[in-house]
PDB file of C-alpha atoms in Angstrom:
ATOM      1  CA  MET A   1      27.989  94.851  52.165  1.00 40.00           C
ATOM      2  CA  THR A   2      25.663  97.586  50.682  1.00 38.00           C
ATOM      3  CA  GLY A   3      27.294  99.866  53.107  1.00 43.00           C
ATOM      4  CA  SER A   4      30.843  98.535  50.851  1.00 40.00           C
ATOM      5  CA  GLY A   5      30.098  98.627  48.171  1.00 42.00           C
ATOM      6  CA  VAL A   6      29.942 102.016  48.252  1.00 38.00           C
ATOM      7  CA  SER A   7      33.661 102.541  49.267  1.00 38.00           C
ATOM      8  CA  THR A   8      34.366 100.217  46.835  1.00 39.00           C
ATOM      9  CA  SER A   9      32.840 100.774  43.950  1.00 38.00           C
ATOM     10  CA  LEU A  10      34.691 104.163  44.663  1.00 36.00           C
ATOM     11  CA  ARG A  11      38.684 103.179  45.658  1.00 41.00           C
ATOM     12  CA  PRO A  12      39.282 101.458  41.907  1.00 43.00           C
ATOM     13  CA  THR A  13      39.444 104.569  41.164  1.00 47.00           C
ATOM     14  CA  SER A  14      41.503 107.299  43.435  1.00 68.00           C
ATOM     15  CA  TRP A  15      44.081 105.116  41.898  1.00 73.00           C
ATOM     16  CA  ILE A  16      44.299 106.080  38.493  1.00 75.00           C
ATOM     17  CA  PRO A  17      45.985 109.776  39.207  1.00 84.00           C
ATOM     18  CA  TYR A  18      48.494 108.237  41.052  1.00 81.00           C
ATOM     19  CA  ALA A  19      49.769 105.690  38.276  1.00 78.00           C
ATOM     20  CA  GLY A  20      49.039 108.337  35.695  1.00 83.00           C
ATOM     21  CA  LEU A  21      51.919 110.923  37.809  1.00 88.00           C
ATOM     22  CA  LEU A  22      53.935 107.398  37.970  1.00 84.00           C
ATOM     23  CA  VAL A  23      54.370 107.117  34.994  1.00 83.00           C
ATOM     24  CA  LEU A  24      54.700 110.359  33.888  1.00 92.00           C
ATOM     25  CA  PHE A  25      57.709 111.162  35.976  1.00 94.00           C
ATOM     26  CA  TRP A  26      59.487 107.749  36.238  1.00 89.00           C
ATOM     27  CA  GLY A  27      58.887 108.530  31.500  1.00 88.00           C
ATOM     28  CA  VAL A  28      60.341 112.424  32.174  1.00 93.00           C
ATOM     29  CA  TRP A  29      62.865 111.307  34.075  1.00 92.00           C
ATOM     30  CA  GLY A  30      64.620 108.585  32.016  1.00 88.00           C
ATOM     31  CA  ALA A  31      64.978 110.163  28.522  1.00 87.00           C
ATOM     32  CA  PHE A  32      66.781 112.768  30.125  1.00 91.00           C
ATOM     33  CA  SER A  33      68.512 112.255  33.980  1.00 87.00           C
ATOM     34  CA  ALA A  34      71.447 111.574  31.249  1.00 85.00           C
ATOM     35  CA  LEU A  35      71.210 114.900  30.389  1.00 90.00           C
ATOM     36  CA  PRO A  36      73.881 116.428  32.371  1.00 92.00           C
ATOM     37  CA  THR A  37      76.445 113.837  31.820  1.00 89.00           C
ATOM     38  CA  LYS A  38      76.194 114.686  28.147  1.00 88.00           C
ATOM     39  CA  LEU A  39      75.733 118.759  28.110  1.00 91.00           C
ATOM     40  CA  TYR A  40      78.292 118.899  31.100  1.00 92.00           C
ATOM     41  CA  ALA A  41      80.387 115.826  31.127  1.00 90.00           C
ATOM     42  CA  TYR A  42      78.776 115.298  34.940  1.00 92.00           C
ATOM     43  CA  PRO A  43      80.640 112.563  36.531  1.00 92.00           C
ATOM     44  CA  ASP A  44      77.680 109.428  37.195  1.00 90.00           C
ATOM     45  CA  PRO A  45      78.497 108.784  40.659  1.00 92.00           C
ATOM     46  CA  MET A  46      77.607 112.963  41.508  1.00 94.00           C
ATOM     47  CA  ILE A  47      74.472 112.100  39.578  1.00 94.00           C
ATOM     48  CA  TYR A  48      73.940 108.937  41.961  1.00 95.00           C
ATOM     49  CA  VAL A  49      75.268 111.714  44.958  1.00 95.00           C
ATOM     50  CA  VAL A  50      72.261 114.462  44.221  1.00 96.00           C
ATOM     51  CA  TRP A  51      69.545 111.219  43.643  1.00 95.00           C
ATOM     52  CA  ALA A  52      70.940 109.805  47.281  1.00 96.00           C
ATOM     53  CA  PHE A  53      69.475 113.632  48.786  1.00 96.00           C
ATOM     54  CA  THR A  54      66.190 113.978  46.578  1.00 96.00           C
ATOM     55  CA  MET A  55      65.025 110.801  48.446  1.00 95.00           C
ATOM     56  CA  LEU A  56      64.857 112.670  51.246  1.00 96.00           C
ATOM     57  CA  ILE A  57      61.940 114.449  50.214  1.00 94.00           C
ATOM     58  CA  PRO A  58      59.035 111.797  48.959  1.00 93.00           C
ATOM     59  CA  ALA A  59      60.915 110.442  52.597  1.00 94.00           C
ATOM     60  CA  TRP A  60      59.646 113.190  53.939  1.00 93.00           C
ATOM     61  CA  PHE A  61      56.307 112.864  53.001  1.00 88.00           C
ATOM     62  CA  SER A  62      55.409 109.266  53.188  1.00 87.00           C
ATOM     63  CA  LEU A  63      56.678 108.909  57.494  1.00 91.00           C
ATOM     64  CA  ARG A  64      54.635 112.600  57.664  1.00 89.00           C
ATOM     65  CA  GLY A  65      52.834 111.250  60.430  1.00 88.00           C
ATOM     66  CA  ARG A  66      53.860 108.144  60.663  1.00 89.00           C
ATOM     67  CA  ARG A  67      55.727 106.024  62.714  1.00 91.00           C
ATOM     68  CA  PHE A  68      58.940 105.293  61.917  1.00 93.00           C
ATOM     69  CA  ASP A  69      59.668 101.151  61.973  1.00 93.00           C
ATOM     70  CA  ARG A  70      62.871 100.855  63.569  1.00 94.00           C
ATOM     71  CA  SER A  71      61.854  97.087  64.513  1.00 94.00           C
ATOM     72  CA  ARG A  72      65.355  94.559  64.085  1.00 93.00           C
ATOM     73  CA  THR A  73      62.940  93.100  60.939  1.00 93.00           C
ATOM     74  CA  ALA A  74      61.879  96.428  59.399  1.00 92.00           C
ATOM     75  CA  ALA A  75      65.844  97.020  59.739  1.00 94.00           C
ATOM     76  CA  GLY A  76      67.277  94.261  58.178  1.00 94.00           C
ATOM     77  CA  TYR A  77      64.394  94.203  55.027  1.00 91.00           C
ATOM     78  CA  GLY A  78      63.855  97.588  54.363  1.00 90.00           C
ATOM     79  CA  LEU A  79      68.742  98.365  54.240  1.00 93.00           C
ATOM     80  CA  LEU A  80      68.388  95.192  51.897  1.00 93.00           C
ATOM     81  CA  ILE A  81      66.215  96.566  49.638  1.00 88.00           C
ATOM     82  CA  GLY A  82      67.804 100.240  49.899  1.00 91.00           C
ATOM     83  CA  LEU A  83      71.177  98.875  49.065  1.00 94.00           C
ATOM     84  CA  THR A  84      70.029  96.225  45.773  1.00 93.00           C
ATOM     85  CA  GLY A  85      67.201  99.097  45.165  1.00 89.00           C
ATOM     86  CA  ALA A  86      70.345 102.862  45.921  1.00 92.00           C
ATOM     87  CA  GLY A  87      72.634  99.792  43.628  1.00 93.00           C
ATOM     88  CA  GLY A  88      70.881  99.147  41.022  1.00 93.00           C
ATOM     89  CA  GLN A  89      70.943 103.338  40.636  1.00 92.00           C
ATOM     90  CA  LEU A  90      74.352 103.924  40.977  1.00 92.00           C
ATOM     91  CA  VAL A  91      74.831 101.007  38.762  1.00 94.00           C
ATOM     92  CA  LEU A  92      72.358 102.904  35.972  1.00 92.00           C
ATOM     93  CA  PHE A  93      73.748 106.344  35.982  1.00 91.00           C
ATOM     94  CA  LYS A  94      77.106 104.704  34.563  1.00 89.00           C
ATOM     95  CA  ALA A  95      74.713 102.327  31.450  1.00 90.00           C
ATOM     96  CA  LEU A  96      72.601 105.685  31.007  1.00 87.00           C
ATOM     97  CA  THR A  97      76.523 107.615  30.166  1.00 86.00           C
ATOM     98  CA  ILE A  98      77.642 105.705  27.818  1.00 86.00           C
ATOM     99  CA  GLY A  99      74.177 103.720  26.566  1.00 84.00           C
ATOM    100  CA  PRO A 100      71.095 105.098  24.891  1.00 82.00           C
ATOM    101  CA  ALA A 101      67.527 104.743  27.191  1.00 81.00           C
ATOM    102  CA  TYR A 102      65.338 103.992  24.775  1.00 77.00           C
ATOM    103  CA  VAL A 103      68.092 100.310  25.214  1.00 79.00           C
ATOM    104  CA  ILE A 104      68.844 100.270  29.116  1.00 85.00           C
ATOM    105  CA  PHE A 105      65.025 101.282  30.522  1.00 82.00           C
ATOM    106  CA  PRO A 106      63.193  97.633  28.908  1.00 78.00           C
ATOM    107  CA  ILE A 107      66.445  95.486  29.902  1.00 81.00           C
ATOM    108  CA  VAL A 108      65.890  96.751  33.410  1.00 83.00           C
ATOM    109  CA  ALA A 109      62.088  96.607  33.242  1.00 75.00           C
ATOM    110  CA  LEU A 110      62.599  92.655  32.519  1.00 75.00           C
ATOM    111  CA  SER A 111      63.391  92.361  36.757  1.00 76.00           C
ATOM    112  CA  PRO A 112      60.631  90.966  37.625  1.00 69.00           C
ATOM    113  CA  ALA A 113      61.777  87.341  35.991  1.00 72.00           C
ATOM    114  CA  ILE A 114      64.547  87.750  38.420  1.00 78.00           C
ATOM    115  CA  THR A 115      61.425  88.344  41.426  1.00 71.00           C
ATOM    116  CA  VAL A 116      59.364  85.052  39.198  1.00 69.00           C
ATOM    117  CA  LEU A 117      62.915  82.956  38.971  1.00 74.00           C
ATOM    118  CA  MET A 118      63.456  83.798  42.821  1.00 78.00           C
ATOM    119  CA  ALA A 119      60.101  82.590  43.864  1.00 68.00           C
ATOM    120  CA  PHE A 120      60.190  79.027  42.052  1.00 69.00           C
ATOM    121  CA  GLY A 121      63.274  78.597  43.544  1.00 71.00           C
ATOM    122  CA  LEU A 122      63.463  79.798  46.485  1.00 73.00           C
ATOM    123  CA  LEU A 123      59.573  79.306  48.124  1.00 61.00           C
ATOM    124  CA  ARG A 124      58.842  77.064  45.359  1.00 62.00           C
ATOM    125  CA  GLU A 125      56.001  79.022  43.796  1.00 57.00           C
ATOM    126  CA  ARG A 126      54.624  77.078  40.708  1.00 61.00           C
ATOM    127  CA  LEU A 127      54.443  79.336  37.984  1.00 58.00           C
ATOM    128  CA  GLY A 128      51.867  79.640  35.492  1.00 66.00           C
ATOM    129  CA  ALA A 129      52.565  79.880  31.746  1.00 71.00           C
ATOM    130  CA  LEU A 130      52.152  83.442  30.919  1.00 68.00           C
ATOM    131  CA  SER A 131      54.138  83.338  34.166  1.00 63.00           C
ATOM    132  CA  TRP A 132      57.174  81.203  31.952  1.00 69.00           C
ATOM    133  CA  THR A 133      56.110  82.227  29.221  1.00 74.00           C
ATOM    134  CA  GLY A 134      57.751  85.831  30.116  1.00 67.00           C
ATOM    135  CA  VAL A 135      60.371  84.341  31.269  1.00 67.00           C
ATOM    136  CA  VAL A 136      61.144  83.361  27.301  1.00 74.00           C
ATOM    137  CA  LEU A 137      59.956  86.863  25.925  1.00 72.00           C
ATOM    138  CA  ALA A 138      62.928  88.009  28.454  1.00 67.00           C
ATOM    139  CA  LEU A 139      65.556  86.209  27.840  1.00 67.00           C
ATOM    140  CA  VAL A 140      64.704  86.350  24.223  1.00 73.00           C
ATOM    141  CA  ALA A 141      64.892  90.365  24.287  1.00 70.00           C
ATOM    142  CA  VAL A 142      68.072  90.290  25.458  1.00 64.00           C
ATOM    143  CA  VAL A 143      69.329  87.616  22.722  1.00 64.00           C
ATOM    144  CA  LEU A 144      67.893  90.135  20.901  1.00 66.00           C
ATOM    145  CA  PHE A 145      69.788  93.593  22.191  1.00 59.00           C
ATOM    146  CA  SER A 146      73.046  91.572  22.906  1.00 57.00           C
ATOM    147  CA  VAL A 147      72.769  90.701  18.462  1.00 57.00           C
ATOM    148  CA  SER A 148      72.317  94.486  17.933  1.00 55.00           C
ATOM    149  CA  THR A 149      75.067  95.910  19.892  1.00 53.00           C
ATOM    150  CA  GLY A 150      77.892  93.722  18.082  1.00 50.00           C
ATOM    151  CA  GLU A 151      78.408  96.474  15.732  1.00 48.00           C
ATOM    152  CA  ALA A 152      77.998  99.197  18.415  1.00 51.00           C
ATOM    153  CA  GLY A 153      81.923  97.540  20.043  1.00 51.00           C
ATOM    154  CA  ASP A 154      82.895  97.485  22.841  1.00 53.00           C
ATOM    155  CA  THR A 155      80.805  99.763  24.524  1.00 59.00           C
ATOM    156  CA  GLY A 156      77.621  98.307  23.407  1.00 62.00           C
ATOM    157  CA  TRP A 157      78.467  95.450  25.445  1.00 77.00           C
ATOM    158  CA  VAL A 158      79.308  97.429  28.316  1.00 85.00           C
ATOM    159  CA  TYR A 159      75.799  99.023  28.533  1.00 86.00           C
ATOM    160  CA  LEU A 160      74.285  96.106  28.100  1.00 84.00           C
ATOM    161  CA  LEU A 161      75.680  93.919  31.142  1.00 89.00           C
ATOM    162  CA  LEU A 162      75.572  97.059  33.326  1.00 92.00           C
ATOM    163  CA  ALA A 163      71.758  96.994  32.669  1.00 90.00           C
ATOM    164  CA  VAL A 164      71.563  93.328  33.201  1.00 89.00           C
ATOM    165  CA  LEU A 165      72.523  94.413  36.749  1.00 94.00           C
ATOM    166  CA  VAL A 166      70.587  96.837  36.649  1.00 93.00           C
ATOM    167  CA  CYS A 167      68.084  94.611  36.114  1.00 88.00           C
ATOM    168  CA  VAL A 168      68.797  91.243  38.749  1.00 90.00           C
ATOM    169  CA  ALA A 169      69.666  93.770  41.696  1.00 92.00           C
ATOM    170  CA  TRP A 170      64.982  95.146  40.931  1.00 85.00           C
ATOM    171  CA  GLY A 171      64.637  92.534  40.042  1.00 82.00           C
ATOM    172  CA  VAL A 172      66.368  90.605  43.913  1.00 87.00           C
ATOM    173  CA  GLN A 173      64.432  94.161  45.736  1.00 83.00           C
ATOM    174  CA  ALA A 174      61.066  93.129  44.289  1.00 77.00           C
ATOM    175  CA  TYR A 175      61.536  90.153  45.663  1.00 80.00           C
ATOM    176  CA  TYR A 176      62.228  91.013  49.565  1.00 84.00           C
ATOM    177  CA  MET A 177      60.002  93.722  48.490  1.00 77.00           C
ATOM    178  CA  ARG A 178      57.237  91.255  49.331  1.00 71.00           C
ATOM    179  CA  LYS A 179      59.212  89.598  51.436  1.00 79.00           C
ATOM    180  CA  ALA A 180      58.988  93.002  54.127  1.00 81.00           C
ATOM    181  CA  ALA A 181      54.954  93.399  53.370  1.00 73.00           C
ATOM    182  CA  VAL A 182      54.037  89.699  54.605  1.00 74.00           C
ATOM    183  CA  ALA A 183      56.309  90.095  57.440  1.00 83.00           C
ATOM    184  CA  GLY A 184      54.186  93.436  58.442  1.00 84.00           C
ATOM    185  CA  VAL A 185      56.693  96.216  57.316  1.00 84.00           C
ATOM    186  CA  ASP A 186      54.561  99.393  55.984  1.00 86.00           C
ATOM    187  CA  ASP A 187      55.425 100.344  52.987  1.00 81.00           C
ATOM    188  CA  ALA A 188      56.533 104.195  54.350  1.00 88.00           C
ATOM    189  CA  SER A 189      58.990 102.865  57.224  1.00 91.00           C
ATOM    190  CA  THR A 190      60.784 100.763  54.472  1.00 86.00           C
ATOM    191  CA  PHE A 191      60.138 103.165  51.592  1.00 88.00           C
ATOM    192  CA  GLY A 192      62.366 105.235  54.996  1.00 93.00           C
ATOM    193  CA  TRP A 193      64.732 102.870  55.197  1.00 93.00           C
ATOM    194  CA  MET A 194      65.040 102.759  51.370  1.00 91.00           C
ATOM    195  CA  THR A 195      66.793 106.361  51.850  1.00 94.00           C
ATOM    196  CA  ILE A 196      69.051 105.710  54.673  1.00 96.00           C
ATOM    197  CA  SER A 197      70.217 103.059  52.284  1.00 94.00           C
ATOM    198  CA  GLY A 198      70.688 106.483  49.414  1.00 94.00           C
ATOM    199  CA  LEU A 199      72.647 107.782  51.714  1.00 96.00           C
ATOM    200  CA  VAL A 200      74.514 105.088  52.547  1.00 95.00           C
ATOM    201  CA  LEU A 201      76.282 104.204  50.305  1.00 94.00           C
ATOM    202  CA  ILE A 202      76.448 108.369  49.121  1.00 95.00           C
ATOM    203  CA  PRO A 203      80.956 107.702  50.186  1.00 95.00           C
ATOM    204  CA  VAL A 204      80.795 104.690  47.745  1.00 93.00           C
ATOM    205  CA  ALA A 205      79.652 106.883  45.240  1.00 93.00           C
ATOM    206  CA  LEU A 206      82.768 110.163  46.786  1.00 93.00           C
ATOM    207  CA  LEU A 207      85.489 106.954  46.100  1.00 93.00           C
ATOM    208  CA  MET A 208      84.815 106.460  42.863  1.00 89.00           C
ATOM    209  CA  MET A 209      85.321 109.791  42.015  1.00 88.00           C
ATOM    210  CA  GLY A 210      88.398 110.241  44.067  1.00 85.00           C
ATOM    211  CA  GLY A 211      86.758 113.486  45.466  1.00 83.00           C
ATOM    212  CA  LEU A 212      83.725 115.711  45.799  1.00 85.00           C
ATOM    213  CA  PRO A 213      84.768 117.615  41.814  1.00 84.00           C
ATOM    214  CA  LEU A 214      83.703 121.363  42.050  1.00 80.00           C
ATOM    215  CA  ASP A 215      84.850 122.443  38.568  1.00 85.00           C
ATOM    216  CA  PHE A 216      81.399 122.245  37.858  1.00 89.00           C
ATOM    217  CA  PRO A 217      79.028 124.959  36.523  1.00 92.00           C
ATOM    218  CA  TRP A 218      75.390 125.375  38.391  1.00 91.00           C
ATOM    219  CA  GLN A 219      73.739 124.091  35.885  1.00 93.00           C
ATOM    220  CA  ALA A 220      75.295 119.979  36.212  1.00 93.00           C
ATOM    221  CA  PRO A 221      73.936 120.375  39.586  1.00 94.00           C
ATOM    222  CA  ALA A 222      71.011 122.214  39.041  1.00 95.00           C
ATOM    223  CA  LEU A 223      69.900 119.622  35.982  1.00 95.00           C
ATOM    224  CA  THR A 224      70.432 117.351  37.807  1.00 95.00           C
ATOM    225  CA  ALA A 225      68.148 117.704  40.512  1.00 95.00           C
ATOM    226  CA  GLY A 226      64.729 118.311  38.660  1.00 94.00           C
ATOM    227  CA  THR A 227      65.576 115.672  36.948  1.00 94.00           C
ATOM    228  CA  GLN A 228      66.703 113.155  39.816  1.00 95.00           C
ATOM    229  CA  VAL A 229      64.163 115.005  41.926  1.00 95.00           C
ATOM    230  CA  LEU A 230      61.335 113.257  38.692  1.00 94.00           C
ATOM    231  CA  ASN A 231      63.057 109.944  39.931  1.00 92.00           C
ATOM    232  CA  ALA A 232      61.849 110.088  43.454  1.00 92.00           C
ATOM    233  CA  VAL A 233      59.053 111.993  43.912  1.00 90.00           C
ATOM    234  CA  GLY A 234      57.822 109.109  41.274  1.00 86.00           C
ATOM    235  CA  ALA A 235      58.744 106.809  43.864  1.00 78.00           C
ATOM    236  CA  LEU A 236      56.134 108.046  46.550  1.00 78.00           C
ATOM    237  CA  PHE A 237      53.641 107.578  44.122  1.00 82.00           C
ATOM    238  CA  LEU A 238      53.715 104.873  43.595  1.00 73.00           C
ATOM    239  CA  VAL A 239      53.621 104.369  46.857  1.00 66.00           C
ATOM    240  CA  MET A 240      50.590 106.178  46.916  1.00 71.00           C
ATOM    241  CA  ALA A 241      49.061 103.790  43.738  1.00 71.00           C
ATOM    242  CA  MET A 242      49.578 100.752  45.579  1.00 62.00           C
ATOM    243  CA  SER A 243      48.186 102.305  48.288  1.00 59.00           C
ATOM    244  CA  ARG A 244      45.057 102.987  46.770  1.00 66.00           C
ATOM    245  CA  GLY A 245      44.652  99.774  44.036  1.00 60.00           C
ATOM    246  CA  LYS A 246      45.381  97.286  43.294  1.00 57.00           C
ATOM    247  CA  ALA A 247      48.945  95.223  42.358  1.00 52.00           C
ATOM    248  CA  SER A 248      48.193  93.365  39.743  1.00 47.00           C
ATOM    249  CA  ILE A 249      47.261  96.545  37.650  1.00 54.00           C
ATOM    250  CA  VAL A 250      50.042  98.948  39.424  1.00 61.00           C
ATOM    251  CA  ALA A 251      52.234  97.097  39.318  1.00 59.00           C
ATOM    252  CA  PRO A 252      52.745  95.979  35.764  1.00 56.00           C
ATOM    253  CA  VAL A 253      52.164  99.612  34.404  1.00 59.00           C
ATOM    254  CA  THR A 254      55.325 100.331  36.963  1.00 66.00           C
ATOM    255  CA  ASN A 255      57.594  98.247  34.646  1.00 65.00           C
ATOM    256  CA  ALA A 256      55.533  98.593  31.362  1.00 64.00           C
ATOM    257  CA  LEU A 257      54.206 102.340  30.445  1.00 71.00           C
ATOM    258  CA  ALA A 258      57.426 104.205  31.781  1.00 77.00           C
ATOM    259  CA  PRO A 259      59.419 102.740  31.022  1.00 76.00           C
ATOM    260  CA  VAL A 260      56.797 103.303  27.208  1.00 75.00           C
ATOM    261  CA  LEU A 261      57.566 107.301  28.026  1.00 82.00           C
ATOM    262  CA  THR A 262      60.937 106.854  28.116  1.00 82.00           C
ATOM    263  CA  ILE A 263      61.054 105.320  25.019  1.00 78.00           C
ATOM    264  CA  VAL A 264      58.817 107.598  23.056  1.00 79.00           C
ATOM    265  CA  LEU A 265      60.258 110.267  24.719  1.00 85.00           C
ATOM    266  CA  SER A 266      64.428 109.037  23.248  1.00 80.00           C
ATOM    267  CA  LEU A 267      63.392 108.587  19.619  1.00 78.00           C
ATOM    268  CA  ILE A 268      61.327 111.922  19.149  1.00 82.00           C
ATOM    269  CA  VAL A 269      62.918 114.261  21.059  1.00 82.00           C
ATOM    270  CA  PHE A 270      66.673 113.267  20.189  1.00 77.00           C
ATOM    271  CA  GLY A 271      65.704 111.725  16.815  1.00 75.00           C
ATOM    272  CA  ALA A 272      67.026 108.128  17.962  1.00 68.00           C
ATOM    273  CA  GLN A 273      66.862 106.145  15.124  1.00 70.00           C
ATOM    274  CA  PRO A 274      66.693 101.897  17.048  1.00 70.00           C
ATOM    275  CA  SER A 275      67.778  99.133  14.990  1.00 71.00           C
ATOM    276  CA  ALA A 276      65.022  96.433  14.090  1.00 75.00           C
ATOM    277  CA  PHE A 277      66.709  94.463  16.493  1.00 71.00           C
ATOM    278  CA  GLN A 278      66.301  96.471  19.553  1.00 69.00           C
ATOM    279  CA  ILE A 279      62.709  97.327  18.367  1.00 76.00           C
ATOM    280  CA  ALA A 280      62.016  93.610  18.429  1.00 77.00           C
ATOM    281  CA  GLY A 281      63.747  93.548  21.399  1.00 73.00           C
ATOM    282  CA  ILE A 282      61.849  96.778  22.928  1.00 73.00           C
ATOM    283  CA  VAL A 283      58.548  95.198  22.281  1.00 77.00           C
ATOM    284  CA  LEU A 284      58.886  91.537  23.631  1.00 75.00           C
ATOM    285  CA  ALA A 285      61.367  93.079  27.532  1.00 70.00           C
ATOM    286  CA  LEU A 286      57.930  94.946  27.803  1.00 70.00           C
ATOM    287  CA  ALA A 287      55.450  92.334  27.324  1.00 75.00           C
ATOM    288  CA  GLY A 288      57.239  90.012  29.238  1.00 70.00           C
ATOM    289  CA  SER A 289      57.775  91.821  32.770  1.00 65.00           C
ATOM    290  CA  THR A 290      53.865  92.633  32.111  1.00 67.00           C
ATOM    291  CA  LEU A 291      53.332  89.430  31.719  1.00 69.00           C
ATOM    292  CA  MET A 292      55.819  88.160  34.768  1.00 62.00           C
ATOM    293  CA  VAL A 293      54.248  90.973  36.858  1.00 59.00           C
ATOM    294  CA  TYR A 294      50.676  90.421  36.412  1.00 61.00           C
ATOM    295  CA  ARG A 295      50.692  86.882  36.689  1.00 57.00           C
ATOM    296  CA  ALA A 296      53.028  87.078  39.852  1.00 53.00           C
ATOM    297  CA  GLU A 297      50.291  90.321  41.347  1.00 53.00           C
ATOM    298  CA  LYS A 298      47.667  87.415  40.956  1.00 56.00           C
ATOM    299  CA  SER A 299      49.221  84.617  42.493  1.00 55.00           C
ATOM    300  CA  SER A 300      49.924  86.655  45.861  1.00 52.00           C
ATOM    301  CA  GLU A 301      46.375  88.587  45.808  1.00 52.00           C
ATOM    302  CA  ALA A 302      45.105  85.038  45.731  1.00 52.00           C
ATOM    303  CA  VAL A 303      45.980  83.910  49.004  1.00 47.00           C
ATOM    304  CA  PRO A 304      44.149  84.762  51.479  1.00 45.00           C
ATOM    305  CA  ALA A 305      45.633  87.221  53.792  1.00 43.00           C
TER     306      ALA A 305
END
């Protein structure tokens, strides 16, 4: 008991640098990911294509020296997780070209609501007061965002709808991530299948553009690669943080603090001025996502392995 006590006392601090890097990378990525489109009119499907290739970098690091699980269970869960995640990315890049990041990312951060409701409906998991409070805050936040886009015309409703679709896709993804972990699929293999899924959807992105565009300056793909590497490597830091710390602490960081950094950078760098409804929606969205993830992960950790 005393021998394990030393390692236990050291272990809680080991995840902090990776979680901090995760927040930094995803927060900066969220704020600047739309720049290639805004500066060079770079098509959002091409942003997806570049992102899919940048996923190879963290995939190589995560799988280095480890066995890639090719079993039917790992492939089934991995591809489902990857396709919902990559499909969400494809929709997200479109949303970011027509809407503000400081509104889109708080909506995306509500994805735990989908995970919690799926666990309640499909797994008959009992939800505590924190979970239901988070769901209610999430619904109120979406209503506030809907009111705030009323003056933006059709475009406001489009990016709001796209953000909600991303939220649903990533909520479903998180649900099956949990099921894959219970089935014994390791994180590195899941990440590898996620990378494969992202590459599989490249032809879909190319079809959306009608082919590969070649009439853009080199700065456009270079800037895209720079921002999307932040996205891809941030996912690697997530895996590293989750393997070293409690999910009940790491998960709220990923769902709340990264969007907060995105919001702050968007407001400071781009001088955005959100409305009162948007500010209220942002606060409620972040609070709701944190409550839902905290409650869900705490409950899962309480179940004996």
